[in-house]
């Protein structure tokens, strides 16, 4: 039972670093916020690491992105049926317009990222670096991990986003 409870709340890598807090886009701000919340050492969630891009998984995504010419990015998370589309005051060309189309096709809400979650993510770095659209799709709603019973609904909600993202 203890192992199950441990795994339910785990969203970091094996080193206890939350990989969505590893990118060089306001990483110091993310560190201040998470440290103030008590996440100061490796943990199942919300530890930013000891610097941006210290984890091999984040560095691999970073290098892969640098070596390609992506028009936009779509990152998938769970919780909220929302689409996050901007980074701070950076609104890439067509970013809002594409985000509205994603929202319309999915039924999800196009939203601004809550301040305490608005730094050091892959989408944030991509927008900051390339001034191109990047999105975090918060699929599903409820307890993490989401139950498999939501799979069909999430698939239906997000198929339009994936098709639009491939052709835009």
C-alpha positions as MATLAB code, in Angstrom:
seq = 'XXXXXXXXXXXXXXXXXXXXXXXXXXXXXXXXXXXXXXXXXXXXXXXXXXXXXXXXXXXXXXXXXXXXXXXXXXXXXXXXXXXXXXXXXXXXXXXXXXXXXXXXXXXXXXXXXXXXXXXXXXXXXXXXXXXXXXXXXXXXXXXXXXXXXXXXXXXXXXXXXXXXXXXX';
ca = [
       0.000    0.000    0.000;
       2.823    2.419    0.841;
       4.463    1.810   -2.552;
       1.173    2.576   -4.311;
       0.758    5.850   -2.407;
       4.350    6.780   -3.242;
       3.902    6.092   -6.965;
       0.593    7.978   -7.232;
       2.235   11.271   -6.286;
       5.493   10.769   -8.196;
       6.109   12.962  -11.257;
       9.864   13.493  -11.100;
      12.640   11.500  -12.724;
      14.762    8.915  -10.884;
      16.899   11.750   -9.465;
      13.869   13.418   -7.890;
      13.869   16.337  -10.368;
      10.654   17.544  -11.986;
      11.573   17.572  -15.676;
       9.070   20.288  -16.512;
      11.052   22.668  -14.298;
      14.369   22.126  -16.057;
      14.400   24.580  -18.943;
      16.223   27.936  -19.112;
      13.168   30.187  -19.222;
      12.828   31.865  -15.865;
      14.432   28.919  -14.092;
      15.577   31.135  -11.194;
      11.976   32.312  -10.717;
      10.787   28.697  -10.667;
      13.459   27.900   -8.098;
      12.357   30.760   -5.820;
       8.717   29.735   -6.056;
       9.338   26.030   -5.460;
      11.854   26.633   -2.656;
       9.288   28.904   -0.944;
       6.823   26.011   -1.221;
       9.340   23.712    0.514;
      10.664   21.805   -2.502;
      14.381   22.314   -1.821;
      15.765   18.810   -2.340;
      15.056   15.877   -4.652;
      11.445   14.830   -4.232;
       8.595   13.036   -5.984;
       7.497   16.359   -7.493;
       8.288   20.072   -7.883;
      12.038   20.040   -7.233;
      13.662   22.195   -9.951;
      17.070   20.562   -9.725;
      20.354   22.329   -9.112;
      20.276   24.264  -12.379;
      18.523   24.263  -15.730;
      19.212   21.318  -18.020;
      21.000   19.249  -15.389;
      18.906   16.161  -16.125;
      19.653   13.963  -19.140;
      16.012   13.755  -20.228;
      15.609   17.557  -20.320;
      18.966   18.021  -22.047;
      17.999   15.471  -24.699;
      14.729   17.267  -25.472;
      16.593   20.589  -25.531;
      19.264   19.307  -27.947;
      16.680   17.567  -30.129;
      14.694   20.789  -30.415;
      17.791   22.827  -31.254;
      18.616   20.427  -34.083;
      15.189   20.761  -35.744;
      13.136   23.632  -37.110;
       9.785   23.089  -35.389;
       6.957   25.473  -36.261;
       5.252   24.866  -32.909;
       5.340   22.506  -29.971;
       2.640   20.672  -28.061;
       3.421   19.318  -24.594;
       0.973   17.037  -22.849;
       0.254   17.114  -19.117;
      -2.790   16.077  -17.127;
      -5.308   18.047  -15.103;
      -7.711   20.713  -16.045;
      -8.851   20.442  -19.671;
      -6.954   23.658  -20.360;
      -4.516   24.838  -22.993;
      -1.652   27.096  -21.934;
      -0.385   29.140  -24.843;
       1.977   31.938  -23.854;
       5.031   32.642  -21.725;
       5.044   35.772  -19.615;
       4.412   38.673  -22.011;
       5.597   36.815  -25.104;
       2.777   36.201  -27.557;
       4.312   34.536  -30.625;
       2.812   35.315  -34.022;
      -0.392   33.290  -34.485;
       0.027   31.825  -30.989;
      -3.321   32.989  -29.697;
      -5.108   32.260  -32.989;
      -3.829   28.677  -33.113;
      -4.596   28.241  -29.427;
      -8.210   29.302  -30.038;
      -8.463   26.713  -32.817;
      -7.072   24.034  -30.497;
      -9.586   25.078  -27.829;
     -12.461   25.013  -30.291;
     -11.547   21.546  -31.572;
     -11.083   20.057  -28.106;
     -13.600   21.821  -25.904;
     -10.731   22.790  -23.587;
     -10.280   26.334  -22.285;
      -7.478   28.512  -23.660;
      -5.904   29.956  -20.515;
      -2.972   31.879  -19.163;
      -0.634   29.834  -17.003;
      -1.013   30.482  -13.266;
       1.983   32.585  -12.133;
       3.402   29.936   -9.783;
       3.525   27.453  -12.671;
       4.709   29.815  -15.373;
       8.462   29.279  -15.444;
      11.104   26.764  -16.574;
       8.854   24.548  -18.701;
       9.707   23.282  -22.165;
       6.900   25.357  -23.745;
       8.216   28.450  -21.959;
      11.741   27.916  -23.255;
      10.537   27.196  -26.794;
       8.430   30.375  -26.945;
      11.200   32.480  -25.380;
      13.910   31.090  -27.677;
      12.082   30.899  -31.000;
       9.132   33.312  -30.640;
       6.980   30.537  -32.118;
       3.810   29.005  -30.706;
       4.114   26.467  -27.927;
       1.303   24.831  -26.007;
       0.839   22.800  -22.882;
      -2.305   20.736  -23.087;
      -3.685   19.807  -19.681;
      -5.667   16.733  -20.700;
      -8.319   15.152  -18.530;
      -9.395   16.047  -15.055;
      -9.384   14.329  -11.692;
      -6.908   12.378   -9.652;
      -3.414   11.574  -10.937;
      -2.687    9.284  -12.503;
      -5.840    9.737  -14.535;
      -7.938    6.592  -14.717;
      -7.812    4.590  -17.934;
     -11.569    5.107  -18.161;
     -10.819    8.677  -19.393;
      -8.672    7.493  -22.292;
     -11.389    7.463  -24.971;
     -12.653   10.928  -24.003;
      -9.126   12.405  -23.895;
      -8.347   10.843  -27.271;
     -11.511   12.289  -28.829;
     -10.868   15.712  -27.256;
      -7.275   15.861  -28.479;
      -7.359   14.282  -31.930;
      -8.267   17.644  -33.498;
      -5.361   19.354  -31.708;
      -2.909   16.798  -33.062;
      -4.248   17.020  -36.616;
      -4.289   20.841  -36.559;
      -0.822   20.945  -35.023;
       0.516   18.784  -37.847;
      -0.883   20.977  -40.614;
      -0.560   24.512  -39.239;
];
